[in-house]
JSON list of C-alpha atoms and ligand atoms in Angstrom, two decimals:
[
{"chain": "A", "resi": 1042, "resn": "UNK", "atom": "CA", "xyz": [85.56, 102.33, 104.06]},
{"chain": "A", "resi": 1043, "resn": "UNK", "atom": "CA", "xyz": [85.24, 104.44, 100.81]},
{"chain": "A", "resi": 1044, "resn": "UNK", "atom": "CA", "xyz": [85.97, 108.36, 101.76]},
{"chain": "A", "resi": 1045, "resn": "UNK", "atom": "CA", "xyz": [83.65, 110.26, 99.43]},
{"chain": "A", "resi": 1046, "resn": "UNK", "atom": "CA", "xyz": [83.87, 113.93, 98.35]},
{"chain": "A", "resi": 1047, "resn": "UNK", "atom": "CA", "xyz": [80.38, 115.69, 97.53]},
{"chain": "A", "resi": 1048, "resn": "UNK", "atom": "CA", "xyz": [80.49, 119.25, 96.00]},
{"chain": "A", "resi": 1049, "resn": "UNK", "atom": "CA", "xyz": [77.11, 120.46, 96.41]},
{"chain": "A", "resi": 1050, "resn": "UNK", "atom": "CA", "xyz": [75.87, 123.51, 96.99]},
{"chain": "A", "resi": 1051, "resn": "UNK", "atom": "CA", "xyz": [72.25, 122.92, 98.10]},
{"chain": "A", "resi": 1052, "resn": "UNK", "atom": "CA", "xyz": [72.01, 122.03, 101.36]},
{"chain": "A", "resi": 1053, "resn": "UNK", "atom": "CA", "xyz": [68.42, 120.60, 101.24]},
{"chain": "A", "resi": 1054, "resn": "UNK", "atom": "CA", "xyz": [69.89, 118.10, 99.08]},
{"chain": "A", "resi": 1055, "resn": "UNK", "atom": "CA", "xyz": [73.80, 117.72, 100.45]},
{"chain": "A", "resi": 1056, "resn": "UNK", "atom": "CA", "xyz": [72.62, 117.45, 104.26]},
{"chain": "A", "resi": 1057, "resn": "UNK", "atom": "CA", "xyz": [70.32, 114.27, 103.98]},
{"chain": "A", "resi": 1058, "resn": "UNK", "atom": "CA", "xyz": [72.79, 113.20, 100.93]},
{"chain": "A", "resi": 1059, "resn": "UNK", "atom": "CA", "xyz": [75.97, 112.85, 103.34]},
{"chain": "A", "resi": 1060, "resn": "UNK", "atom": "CA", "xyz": [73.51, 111.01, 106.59]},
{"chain": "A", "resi": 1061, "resn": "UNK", "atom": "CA", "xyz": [72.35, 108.80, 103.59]},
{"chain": "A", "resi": 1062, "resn": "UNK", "atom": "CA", "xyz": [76.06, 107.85, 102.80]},
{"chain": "A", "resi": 1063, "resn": "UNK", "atom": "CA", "xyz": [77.40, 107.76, 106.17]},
{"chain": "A", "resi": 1064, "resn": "UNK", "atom": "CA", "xyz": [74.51, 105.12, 107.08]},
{"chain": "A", "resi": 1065, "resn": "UNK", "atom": "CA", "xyz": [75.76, 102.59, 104.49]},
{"chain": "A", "resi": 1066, "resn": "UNK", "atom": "CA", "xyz": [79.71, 103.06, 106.21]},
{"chain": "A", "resi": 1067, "resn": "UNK", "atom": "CA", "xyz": [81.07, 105.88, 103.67]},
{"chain": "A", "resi": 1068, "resn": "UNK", "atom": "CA", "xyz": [83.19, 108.61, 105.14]},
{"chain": "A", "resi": 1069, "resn": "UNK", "atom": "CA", "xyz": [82.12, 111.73, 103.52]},
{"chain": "A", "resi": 1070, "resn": "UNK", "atom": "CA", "xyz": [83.95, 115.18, 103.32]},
{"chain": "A", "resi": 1071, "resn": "UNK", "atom": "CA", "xyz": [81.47, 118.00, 101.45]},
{"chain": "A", "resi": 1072, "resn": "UNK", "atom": "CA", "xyz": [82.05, 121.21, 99.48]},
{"chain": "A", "resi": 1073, "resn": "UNK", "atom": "CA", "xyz": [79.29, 123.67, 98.60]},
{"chain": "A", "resi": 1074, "resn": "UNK", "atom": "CA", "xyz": [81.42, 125.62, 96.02]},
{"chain": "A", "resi": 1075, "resn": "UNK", "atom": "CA", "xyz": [83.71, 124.47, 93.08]},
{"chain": "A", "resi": 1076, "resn": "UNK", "atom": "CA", "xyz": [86.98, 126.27, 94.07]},
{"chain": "A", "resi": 1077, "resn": "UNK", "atom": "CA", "xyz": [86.38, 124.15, 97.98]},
{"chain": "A", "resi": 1078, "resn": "UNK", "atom": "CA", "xyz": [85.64, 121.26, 96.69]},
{"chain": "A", "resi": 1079, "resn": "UNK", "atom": "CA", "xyz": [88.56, 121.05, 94.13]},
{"chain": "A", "resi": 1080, "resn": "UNK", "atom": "CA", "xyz": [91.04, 122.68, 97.04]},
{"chain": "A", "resi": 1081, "resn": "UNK", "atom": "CA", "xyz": [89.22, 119.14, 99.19]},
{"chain": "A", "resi": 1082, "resn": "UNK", "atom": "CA", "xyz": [89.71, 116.85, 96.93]},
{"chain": "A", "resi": 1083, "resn": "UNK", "atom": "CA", "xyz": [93.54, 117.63, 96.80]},
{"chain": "A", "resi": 1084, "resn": "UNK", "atom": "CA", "xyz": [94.13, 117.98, 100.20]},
{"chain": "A", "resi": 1085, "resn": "UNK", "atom": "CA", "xyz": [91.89, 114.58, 101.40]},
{"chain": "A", "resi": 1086, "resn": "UNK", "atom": "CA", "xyz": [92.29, 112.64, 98.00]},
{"chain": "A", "resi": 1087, "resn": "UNK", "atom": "CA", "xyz": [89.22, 111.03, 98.36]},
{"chain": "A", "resi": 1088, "resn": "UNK", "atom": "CA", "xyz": [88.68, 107.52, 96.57]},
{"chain": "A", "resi": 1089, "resn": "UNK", "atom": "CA", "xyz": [85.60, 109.46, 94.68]},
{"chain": "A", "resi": 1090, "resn": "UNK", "atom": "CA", "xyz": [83.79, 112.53, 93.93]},
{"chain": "A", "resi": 1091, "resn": "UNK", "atom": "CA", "xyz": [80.37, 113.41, 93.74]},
{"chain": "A", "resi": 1092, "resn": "UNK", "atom": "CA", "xyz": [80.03, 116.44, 91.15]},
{"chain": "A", "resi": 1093, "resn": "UNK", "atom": "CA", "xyz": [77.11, 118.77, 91.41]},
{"chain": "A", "resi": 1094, "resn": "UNK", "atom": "CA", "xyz": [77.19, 120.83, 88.09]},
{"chain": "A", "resi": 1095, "resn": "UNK", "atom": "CA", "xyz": [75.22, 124.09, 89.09]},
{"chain": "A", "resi": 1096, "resn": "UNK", "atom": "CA", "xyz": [77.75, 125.30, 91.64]},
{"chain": "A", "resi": 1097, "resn": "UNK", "atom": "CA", "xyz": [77.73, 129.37, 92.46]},
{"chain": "A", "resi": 1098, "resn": "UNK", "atom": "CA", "xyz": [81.28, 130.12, 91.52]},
{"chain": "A", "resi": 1099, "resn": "UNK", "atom": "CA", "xyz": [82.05, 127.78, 88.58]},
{"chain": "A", "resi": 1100, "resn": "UNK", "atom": "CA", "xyz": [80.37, 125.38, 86.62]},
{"chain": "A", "resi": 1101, "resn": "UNK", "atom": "CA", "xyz": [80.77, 121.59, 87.84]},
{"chain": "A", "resi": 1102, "resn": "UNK", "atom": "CA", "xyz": [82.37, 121.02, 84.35]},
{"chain": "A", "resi": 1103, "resn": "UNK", "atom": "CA", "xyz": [85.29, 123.66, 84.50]},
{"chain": "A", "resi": 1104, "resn": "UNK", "atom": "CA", "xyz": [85.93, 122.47, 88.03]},
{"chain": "A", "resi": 1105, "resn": "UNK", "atom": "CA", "xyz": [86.30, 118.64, 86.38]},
{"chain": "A", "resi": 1106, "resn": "UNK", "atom": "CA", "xyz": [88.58, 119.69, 83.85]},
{"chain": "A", "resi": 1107, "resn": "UNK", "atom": "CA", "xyz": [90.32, 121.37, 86.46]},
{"chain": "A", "resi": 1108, "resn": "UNK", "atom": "CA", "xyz": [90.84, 118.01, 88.33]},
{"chain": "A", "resi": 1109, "resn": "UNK", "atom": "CA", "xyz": [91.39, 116.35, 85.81]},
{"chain": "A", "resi": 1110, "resn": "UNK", "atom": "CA", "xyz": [94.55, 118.19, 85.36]},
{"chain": "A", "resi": 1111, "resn": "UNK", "atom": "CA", "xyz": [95.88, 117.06, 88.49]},
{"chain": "A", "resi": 1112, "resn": "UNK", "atom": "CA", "xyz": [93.92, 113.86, 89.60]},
{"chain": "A", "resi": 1113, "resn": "UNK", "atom": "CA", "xyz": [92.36, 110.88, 88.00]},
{"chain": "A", "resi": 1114, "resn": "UNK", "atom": "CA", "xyz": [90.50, 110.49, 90.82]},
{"chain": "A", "resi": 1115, "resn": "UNK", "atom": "CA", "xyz": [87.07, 109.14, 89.78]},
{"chain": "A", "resi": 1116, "resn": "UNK", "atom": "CA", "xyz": [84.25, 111.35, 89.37]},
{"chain": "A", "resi": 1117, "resn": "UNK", "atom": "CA", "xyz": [80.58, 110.79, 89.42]},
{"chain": "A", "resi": 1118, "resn": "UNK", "atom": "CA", "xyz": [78.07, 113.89, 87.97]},
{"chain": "A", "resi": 1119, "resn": "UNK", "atom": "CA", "xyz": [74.79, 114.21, 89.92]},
{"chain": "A", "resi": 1120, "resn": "UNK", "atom": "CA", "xyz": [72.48, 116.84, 88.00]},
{"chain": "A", "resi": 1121, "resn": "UNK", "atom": "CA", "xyz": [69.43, 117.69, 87.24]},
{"chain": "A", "resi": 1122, "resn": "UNK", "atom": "CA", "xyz": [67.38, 115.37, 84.12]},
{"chain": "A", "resi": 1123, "resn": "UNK", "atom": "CA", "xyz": [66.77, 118.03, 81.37]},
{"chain": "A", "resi": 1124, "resn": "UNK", "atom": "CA", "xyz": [70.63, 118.60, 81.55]},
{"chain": "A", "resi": 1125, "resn": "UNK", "atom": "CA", "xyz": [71.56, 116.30, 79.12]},
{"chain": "A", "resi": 1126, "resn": "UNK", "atom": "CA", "xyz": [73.68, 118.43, 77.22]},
{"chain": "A", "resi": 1127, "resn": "UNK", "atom": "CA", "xyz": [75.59, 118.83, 80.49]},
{"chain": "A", "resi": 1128, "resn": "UNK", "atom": "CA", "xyz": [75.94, 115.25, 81.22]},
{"chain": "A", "resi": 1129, "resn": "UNK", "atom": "CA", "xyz": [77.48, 114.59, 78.13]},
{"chain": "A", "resi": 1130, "resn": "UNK", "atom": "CA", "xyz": [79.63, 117.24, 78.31]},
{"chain": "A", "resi": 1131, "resn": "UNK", "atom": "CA", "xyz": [80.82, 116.07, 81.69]},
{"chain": "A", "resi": 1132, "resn": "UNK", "atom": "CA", "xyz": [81.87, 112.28, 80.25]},
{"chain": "A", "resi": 1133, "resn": "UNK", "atom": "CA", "xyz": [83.33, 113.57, 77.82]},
{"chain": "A", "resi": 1134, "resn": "UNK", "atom": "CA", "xyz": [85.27, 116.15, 80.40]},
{"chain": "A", "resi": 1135, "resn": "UNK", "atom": "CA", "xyz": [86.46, 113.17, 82.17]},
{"chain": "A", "resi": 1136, "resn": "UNK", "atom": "CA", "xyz": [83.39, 111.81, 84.67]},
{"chain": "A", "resi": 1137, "resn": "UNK", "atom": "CA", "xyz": [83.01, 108.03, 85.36]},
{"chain": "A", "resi": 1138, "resn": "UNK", "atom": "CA", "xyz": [79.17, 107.97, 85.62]},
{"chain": "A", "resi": 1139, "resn": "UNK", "atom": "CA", "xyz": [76.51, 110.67, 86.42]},
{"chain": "A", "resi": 1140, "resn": "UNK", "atom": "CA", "xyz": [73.77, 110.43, 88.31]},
{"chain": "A", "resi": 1141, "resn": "UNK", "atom": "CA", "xyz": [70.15, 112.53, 87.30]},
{"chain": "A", "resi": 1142, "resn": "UNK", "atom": "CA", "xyz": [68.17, 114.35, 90.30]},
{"chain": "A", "resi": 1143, "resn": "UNK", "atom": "CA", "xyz": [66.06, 113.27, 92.25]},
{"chain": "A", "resi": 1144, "resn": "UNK", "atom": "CA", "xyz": [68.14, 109.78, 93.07]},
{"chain": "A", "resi": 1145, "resn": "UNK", "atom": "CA", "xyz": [68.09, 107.65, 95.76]},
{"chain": "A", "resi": 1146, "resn": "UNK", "atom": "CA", "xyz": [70.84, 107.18, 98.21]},
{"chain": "A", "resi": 1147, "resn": "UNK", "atom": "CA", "xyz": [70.57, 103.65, 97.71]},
{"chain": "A", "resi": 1148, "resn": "UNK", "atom": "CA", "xyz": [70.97, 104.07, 93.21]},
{"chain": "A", "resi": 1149, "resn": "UNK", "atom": "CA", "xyz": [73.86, 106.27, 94.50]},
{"chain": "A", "resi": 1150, "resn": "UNK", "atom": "CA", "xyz": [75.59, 104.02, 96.31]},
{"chain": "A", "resi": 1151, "resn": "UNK", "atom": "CA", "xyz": [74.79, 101.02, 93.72]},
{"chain": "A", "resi": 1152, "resn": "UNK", "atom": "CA", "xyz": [76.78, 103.38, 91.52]},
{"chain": "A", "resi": 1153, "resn": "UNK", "atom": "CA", "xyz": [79.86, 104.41, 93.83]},
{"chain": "A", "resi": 1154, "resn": "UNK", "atom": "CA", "xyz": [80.22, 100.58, 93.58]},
{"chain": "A", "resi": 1155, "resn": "UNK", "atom": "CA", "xyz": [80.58, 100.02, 90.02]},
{"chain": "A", "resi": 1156, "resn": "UNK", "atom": "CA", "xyz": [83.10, 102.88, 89.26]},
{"chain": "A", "resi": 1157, "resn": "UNK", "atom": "CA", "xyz": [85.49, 101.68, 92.41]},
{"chain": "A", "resi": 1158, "resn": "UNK", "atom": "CA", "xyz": [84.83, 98.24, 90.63]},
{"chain": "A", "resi": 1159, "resn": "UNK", "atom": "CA", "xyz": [85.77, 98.95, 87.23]},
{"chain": "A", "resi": 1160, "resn": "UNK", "atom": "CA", "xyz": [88.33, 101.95, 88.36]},
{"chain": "A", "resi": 1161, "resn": "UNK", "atom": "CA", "xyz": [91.79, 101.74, 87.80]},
{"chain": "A", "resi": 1162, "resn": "UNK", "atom": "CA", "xyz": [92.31, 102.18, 91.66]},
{"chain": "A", "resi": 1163, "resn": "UNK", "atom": "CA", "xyz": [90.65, 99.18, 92.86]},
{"chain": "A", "resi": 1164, "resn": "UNK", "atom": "CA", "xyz": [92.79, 96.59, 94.61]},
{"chain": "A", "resi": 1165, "resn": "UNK", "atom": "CA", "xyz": [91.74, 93.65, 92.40]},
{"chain": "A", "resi": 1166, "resn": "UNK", "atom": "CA", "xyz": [92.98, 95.11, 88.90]},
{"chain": "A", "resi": 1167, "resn": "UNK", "atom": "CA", "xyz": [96.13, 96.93, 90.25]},
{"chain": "A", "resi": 1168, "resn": "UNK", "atom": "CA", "xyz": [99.15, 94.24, 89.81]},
{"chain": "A", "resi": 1169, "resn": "UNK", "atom": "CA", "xyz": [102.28, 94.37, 92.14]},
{"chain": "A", "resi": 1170, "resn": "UNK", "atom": "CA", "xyz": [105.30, 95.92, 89.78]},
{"chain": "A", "resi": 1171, "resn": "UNK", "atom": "CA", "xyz": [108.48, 93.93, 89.66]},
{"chain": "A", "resi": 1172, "resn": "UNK", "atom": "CA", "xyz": [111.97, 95.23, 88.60]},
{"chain": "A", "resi": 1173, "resn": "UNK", "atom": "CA", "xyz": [115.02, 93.08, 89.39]},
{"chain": "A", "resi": 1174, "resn": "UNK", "atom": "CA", "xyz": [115.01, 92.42, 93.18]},
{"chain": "A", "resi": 1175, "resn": "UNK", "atom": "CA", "xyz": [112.21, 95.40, 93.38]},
{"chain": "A", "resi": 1176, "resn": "UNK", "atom": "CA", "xyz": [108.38, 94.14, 94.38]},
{"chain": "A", "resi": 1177, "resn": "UNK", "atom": "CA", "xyz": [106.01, 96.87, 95.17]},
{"chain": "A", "resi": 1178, "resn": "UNK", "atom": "CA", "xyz": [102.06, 95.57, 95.40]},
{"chain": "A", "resi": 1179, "resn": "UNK", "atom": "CA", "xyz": [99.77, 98.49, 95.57]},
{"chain": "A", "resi": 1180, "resn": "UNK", "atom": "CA", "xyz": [97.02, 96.06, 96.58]},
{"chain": "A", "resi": 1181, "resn": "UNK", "atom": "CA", "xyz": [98.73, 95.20, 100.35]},
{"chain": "A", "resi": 1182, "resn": "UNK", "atom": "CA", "xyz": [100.98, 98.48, 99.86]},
{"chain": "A", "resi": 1183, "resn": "UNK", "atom": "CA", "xyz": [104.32, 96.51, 100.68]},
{"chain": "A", "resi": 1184, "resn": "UNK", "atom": "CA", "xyz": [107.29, 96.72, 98.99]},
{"chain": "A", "resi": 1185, "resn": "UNK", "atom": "CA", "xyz": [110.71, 94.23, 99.20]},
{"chain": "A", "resi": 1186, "resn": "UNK", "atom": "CA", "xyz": [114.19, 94.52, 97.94]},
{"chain": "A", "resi": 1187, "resn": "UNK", "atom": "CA", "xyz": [115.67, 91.27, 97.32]},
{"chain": "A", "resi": 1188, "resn": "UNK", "atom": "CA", "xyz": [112.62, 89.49, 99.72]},
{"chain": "A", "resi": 1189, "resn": "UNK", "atom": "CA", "xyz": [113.57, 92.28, 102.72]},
{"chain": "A", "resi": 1190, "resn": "UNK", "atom": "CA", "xyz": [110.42, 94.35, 103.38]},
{"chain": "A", "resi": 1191, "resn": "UNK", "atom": "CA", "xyz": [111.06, 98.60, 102.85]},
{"chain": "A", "resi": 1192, "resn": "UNK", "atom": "CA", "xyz": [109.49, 100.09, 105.42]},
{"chain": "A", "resi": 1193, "resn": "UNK", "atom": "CA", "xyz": [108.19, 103.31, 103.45]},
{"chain": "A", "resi": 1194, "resn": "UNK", "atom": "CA", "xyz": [106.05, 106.03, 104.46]},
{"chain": "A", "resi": 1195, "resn": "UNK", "atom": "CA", "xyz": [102.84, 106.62, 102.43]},
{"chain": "A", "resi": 1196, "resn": "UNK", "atom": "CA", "xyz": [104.14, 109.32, 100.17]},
{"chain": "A", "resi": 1197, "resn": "UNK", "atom": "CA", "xyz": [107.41, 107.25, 99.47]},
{"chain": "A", "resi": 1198, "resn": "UNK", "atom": "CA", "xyz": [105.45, 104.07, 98.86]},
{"chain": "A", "resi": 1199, "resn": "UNK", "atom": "CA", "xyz": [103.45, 106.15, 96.02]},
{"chain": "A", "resi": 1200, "resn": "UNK", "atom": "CA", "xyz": [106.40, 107.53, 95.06]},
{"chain": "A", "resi": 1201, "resn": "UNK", "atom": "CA", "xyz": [108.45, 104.38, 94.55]},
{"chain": "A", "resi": 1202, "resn": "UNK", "atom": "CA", "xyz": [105.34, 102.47, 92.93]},
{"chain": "A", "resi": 1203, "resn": "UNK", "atom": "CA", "xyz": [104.54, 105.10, 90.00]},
{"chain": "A", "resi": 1204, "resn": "UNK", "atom": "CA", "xyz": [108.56, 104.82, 89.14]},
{"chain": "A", "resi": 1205, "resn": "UNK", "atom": "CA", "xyz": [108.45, 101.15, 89.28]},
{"chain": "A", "resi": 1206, "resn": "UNK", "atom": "CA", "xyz": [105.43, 101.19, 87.06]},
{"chain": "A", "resi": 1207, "resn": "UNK", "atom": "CA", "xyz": [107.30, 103.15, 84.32]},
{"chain": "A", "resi": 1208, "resn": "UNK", "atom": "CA", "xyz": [110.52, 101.23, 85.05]},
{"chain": "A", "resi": 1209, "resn": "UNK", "atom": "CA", "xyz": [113.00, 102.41, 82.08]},
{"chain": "A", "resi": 1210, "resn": "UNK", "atom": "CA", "xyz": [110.82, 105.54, 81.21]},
{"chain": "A", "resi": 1211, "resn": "UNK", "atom": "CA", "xyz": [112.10, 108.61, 82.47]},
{"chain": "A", "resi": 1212, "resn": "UNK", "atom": "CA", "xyz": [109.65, 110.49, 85.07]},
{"chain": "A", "resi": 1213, "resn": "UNK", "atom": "CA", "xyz": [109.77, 114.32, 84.91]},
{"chain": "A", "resi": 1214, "resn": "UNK", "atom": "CA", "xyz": [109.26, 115.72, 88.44]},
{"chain": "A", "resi": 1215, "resn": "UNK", "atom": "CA", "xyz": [106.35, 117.00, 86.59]},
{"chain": "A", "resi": 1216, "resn": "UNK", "atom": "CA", "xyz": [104.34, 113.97, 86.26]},
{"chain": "A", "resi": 1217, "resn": "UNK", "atom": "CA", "xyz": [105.38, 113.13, 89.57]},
{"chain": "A", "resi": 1218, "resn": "UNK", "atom": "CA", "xyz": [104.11, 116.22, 91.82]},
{"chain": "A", "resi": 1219, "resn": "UNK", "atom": "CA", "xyz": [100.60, 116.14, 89.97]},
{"chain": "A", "resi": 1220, "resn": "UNK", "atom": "CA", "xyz": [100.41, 112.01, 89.68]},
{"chain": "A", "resi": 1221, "resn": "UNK", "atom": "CA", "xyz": [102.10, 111.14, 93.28]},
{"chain": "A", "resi": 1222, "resn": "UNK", "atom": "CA", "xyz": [101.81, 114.41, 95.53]},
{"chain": "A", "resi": 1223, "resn": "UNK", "atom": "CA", "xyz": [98.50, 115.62, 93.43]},
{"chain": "A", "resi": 1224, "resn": "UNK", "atom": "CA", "xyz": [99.18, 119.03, 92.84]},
{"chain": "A", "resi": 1225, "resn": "UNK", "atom": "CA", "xyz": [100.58, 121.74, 90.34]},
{"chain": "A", "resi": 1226, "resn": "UNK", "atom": "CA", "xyz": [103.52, 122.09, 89.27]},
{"chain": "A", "resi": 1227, "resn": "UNK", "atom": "CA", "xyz": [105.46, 125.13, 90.81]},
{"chain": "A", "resi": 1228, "resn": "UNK", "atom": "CA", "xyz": [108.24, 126.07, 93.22]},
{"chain": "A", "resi": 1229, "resn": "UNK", "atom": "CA", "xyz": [107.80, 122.88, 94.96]},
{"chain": "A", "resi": 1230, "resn": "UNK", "atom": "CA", "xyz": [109.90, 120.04, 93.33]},
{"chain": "A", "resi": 1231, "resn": "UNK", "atom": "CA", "xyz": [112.77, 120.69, 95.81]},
{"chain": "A", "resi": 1232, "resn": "UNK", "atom": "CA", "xyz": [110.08, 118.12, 97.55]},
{"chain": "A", "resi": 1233, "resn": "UNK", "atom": "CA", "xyz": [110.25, 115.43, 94.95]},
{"chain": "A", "resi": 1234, "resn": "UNK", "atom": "CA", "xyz": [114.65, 115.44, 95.49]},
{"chain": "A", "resi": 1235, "resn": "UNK", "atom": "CA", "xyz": [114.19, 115.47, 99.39]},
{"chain": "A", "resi": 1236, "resn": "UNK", "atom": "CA", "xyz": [111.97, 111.90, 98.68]},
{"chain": "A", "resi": 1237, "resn": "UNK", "atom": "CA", "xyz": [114.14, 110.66, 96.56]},
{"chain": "A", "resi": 1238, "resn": "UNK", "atom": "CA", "xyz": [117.23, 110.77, 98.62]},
{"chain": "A", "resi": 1239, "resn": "UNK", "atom": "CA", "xyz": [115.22, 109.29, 101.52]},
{"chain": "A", "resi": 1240, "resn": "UNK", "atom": "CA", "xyz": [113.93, 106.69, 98.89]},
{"chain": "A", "resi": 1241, "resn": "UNK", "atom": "CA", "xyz": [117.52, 106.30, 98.06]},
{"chain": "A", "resi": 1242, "resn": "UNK", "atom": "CA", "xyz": [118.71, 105.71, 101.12]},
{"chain": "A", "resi": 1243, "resn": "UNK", "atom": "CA", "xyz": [116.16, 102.97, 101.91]},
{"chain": "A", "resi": 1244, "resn": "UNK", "atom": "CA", "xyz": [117.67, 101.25, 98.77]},
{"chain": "A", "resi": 1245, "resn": "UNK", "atom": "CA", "xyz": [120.68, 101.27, 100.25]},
{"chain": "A", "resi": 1246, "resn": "UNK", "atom": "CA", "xyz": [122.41, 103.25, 97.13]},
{"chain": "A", "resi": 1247, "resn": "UNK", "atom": "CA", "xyz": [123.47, 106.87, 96.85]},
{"chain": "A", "resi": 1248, "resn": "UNK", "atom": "CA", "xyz": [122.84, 109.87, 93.66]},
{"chain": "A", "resi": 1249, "resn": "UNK", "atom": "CA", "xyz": [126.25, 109.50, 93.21]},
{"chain": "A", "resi": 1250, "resn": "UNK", "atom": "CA", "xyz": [126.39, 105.46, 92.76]},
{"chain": "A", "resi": 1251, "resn": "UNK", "atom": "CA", "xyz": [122.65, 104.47, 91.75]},
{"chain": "A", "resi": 1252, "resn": "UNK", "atom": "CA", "xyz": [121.44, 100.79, 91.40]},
{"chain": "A", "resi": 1253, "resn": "UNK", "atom": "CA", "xyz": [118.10, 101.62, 90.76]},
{"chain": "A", "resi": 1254, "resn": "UNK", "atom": "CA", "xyz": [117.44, 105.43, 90.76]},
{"chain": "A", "resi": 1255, "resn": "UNK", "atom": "CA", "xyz": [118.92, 107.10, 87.77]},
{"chain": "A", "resi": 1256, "resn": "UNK", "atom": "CA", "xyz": [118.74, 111.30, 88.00]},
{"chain": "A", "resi": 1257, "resn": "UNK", "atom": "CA", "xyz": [118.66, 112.68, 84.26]},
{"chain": "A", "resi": 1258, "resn": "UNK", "atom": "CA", "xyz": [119.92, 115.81, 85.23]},
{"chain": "A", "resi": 1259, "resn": "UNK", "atom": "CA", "xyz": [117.49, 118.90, 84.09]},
{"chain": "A", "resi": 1260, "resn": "UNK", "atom": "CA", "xyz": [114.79, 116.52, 82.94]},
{"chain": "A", "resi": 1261, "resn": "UNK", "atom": "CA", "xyz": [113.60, 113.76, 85.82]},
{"chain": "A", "resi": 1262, "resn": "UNK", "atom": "CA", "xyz": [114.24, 110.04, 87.41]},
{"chain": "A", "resi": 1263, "resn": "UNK", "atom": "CA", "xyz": [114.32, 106.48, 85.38]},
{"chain": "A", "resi": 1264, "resn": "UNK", "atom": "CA", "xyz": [113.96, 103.69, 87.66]},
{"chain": "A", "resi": 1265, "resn": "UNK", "atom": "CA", "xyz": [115.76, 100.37, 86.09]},
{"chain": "A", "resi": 1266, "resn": "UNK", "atom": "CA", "xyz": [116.60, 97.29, 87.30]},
{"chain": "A", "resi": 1267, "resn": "UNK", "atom": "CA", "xyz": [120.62, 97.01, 87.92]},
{"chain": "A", "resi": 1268, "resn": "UNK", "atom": "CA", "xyz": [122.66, 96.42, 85.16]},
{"chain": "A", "resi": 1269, "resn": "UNK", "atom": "CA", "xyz": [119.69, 97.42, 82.97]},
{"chain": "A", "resi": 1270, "resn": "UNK", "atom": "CA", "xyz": [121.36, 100.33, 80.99]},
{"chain": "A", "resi": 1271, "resn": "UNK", "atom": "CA", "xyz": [119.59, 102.49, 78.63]},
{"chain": "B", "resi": 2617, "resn": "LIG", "atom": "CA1", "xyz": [73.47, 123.11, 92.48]}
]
């Protein structure tokens, strides 16, 4: 099931949009105003968005610069046909497709499918990362130290995965609260340490005497394969 997030603010066309999407198995969340549907999409974190431009508190473009900030969640611009201006500003703000009013649910939906398709998120194109004894395949979500499965929680799962991904690069905690938790950066990143010692723990090694997990103090993680020193 694909959980969709429409940010429209006219409810003559959001009402029969989300029964239209929730007959062909979607689940849909909706927003009818820019600042709810950007505070949705990072508290659900949908698979995709549906972008109505003419919103009443801010345009549908700032808002998609706006999440673009935080999420690369992809984004598809319905609006109205003698906004063409708009539309292109919108691709080049970051949207995956658009969509011009009136549509049909069905077009819609036809589209929804070709950006998961092509999308960076989509099981078939995402390959399992490897680091010494590390596997972790975002496609079944299971990860295995030396062939023993880690029984992670979502967050530490995502967590673990991005690291893996940029194995020898070193991760601010930055990058990771807006790539793995999805939000800004602030007083929070007492969060990304608390993960990282349960993460640690899981992987059987300590801060103090790291295989894997390598703190550059004042700046973020590396994960490396041990023995891998850089
Ligand atoms: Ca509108």
């Amino acid at each position: 099931m694909v959980r969709l997030l429409l940010i429209e603010d006219d409810p003559t066309i959001r009402t029969p949009l989300i029964r239209a999407l929730r007959e062909r198995d979607h689940a849909v969340a909706a927003a009818h105003t820019a600042m709810g549907g950007l505070q949705t999409a990072l508290d659900e974190r949908p698979d995709l968005v549906i972008l109505d431009l003419g919103l009443p508190d801010l345009d549908g473009i700032e808002l998609l610069r706006m999440l673009r900030a935080v999420s690369s969640v992809p984004v598809i611009i319905a609006t109205a046909r003698d906004d063409e201006a708009a539309i292109i500003r919108g691709l080049d703000a970051g949207a995956d497709d658009y969509v011009v009013k009136p549509f049909t649910a069905a077009q819609l939906d036809a589209r929804i499918r070709a950006v998961l398709r092509r999308g960076p998120n989509s099981p078939q194109s995402v390959a399992a990362a490897v680091v010494g004894d590390l596997r972790i395949d975002p496609g079944t979500r299971e990860a295995s130290l030396a062939g023993a499965n880690l029984d992670l929680t979502p967050r530490e799962f995502d967590l673990l995965y991005h690291l893996a991904s940029r194995a020898g690069q070193v991760v601010t905690k930055r990058e990771l609260l807006t790539e793995v938790w999805r939000v800004p950066y602030g007083s929070a990143d007492k969060t990304v340490d608390v993960h990282l010692s349960w993460l640690r723990r899981k992987l059987g090694e300590t801060a103090q005497a790291p295989s894997y997990l390598h703190t550059v103090r004042g700046v973020g993680v590396r994960l490396s394969a041990p023995g891998d020193r850089r």
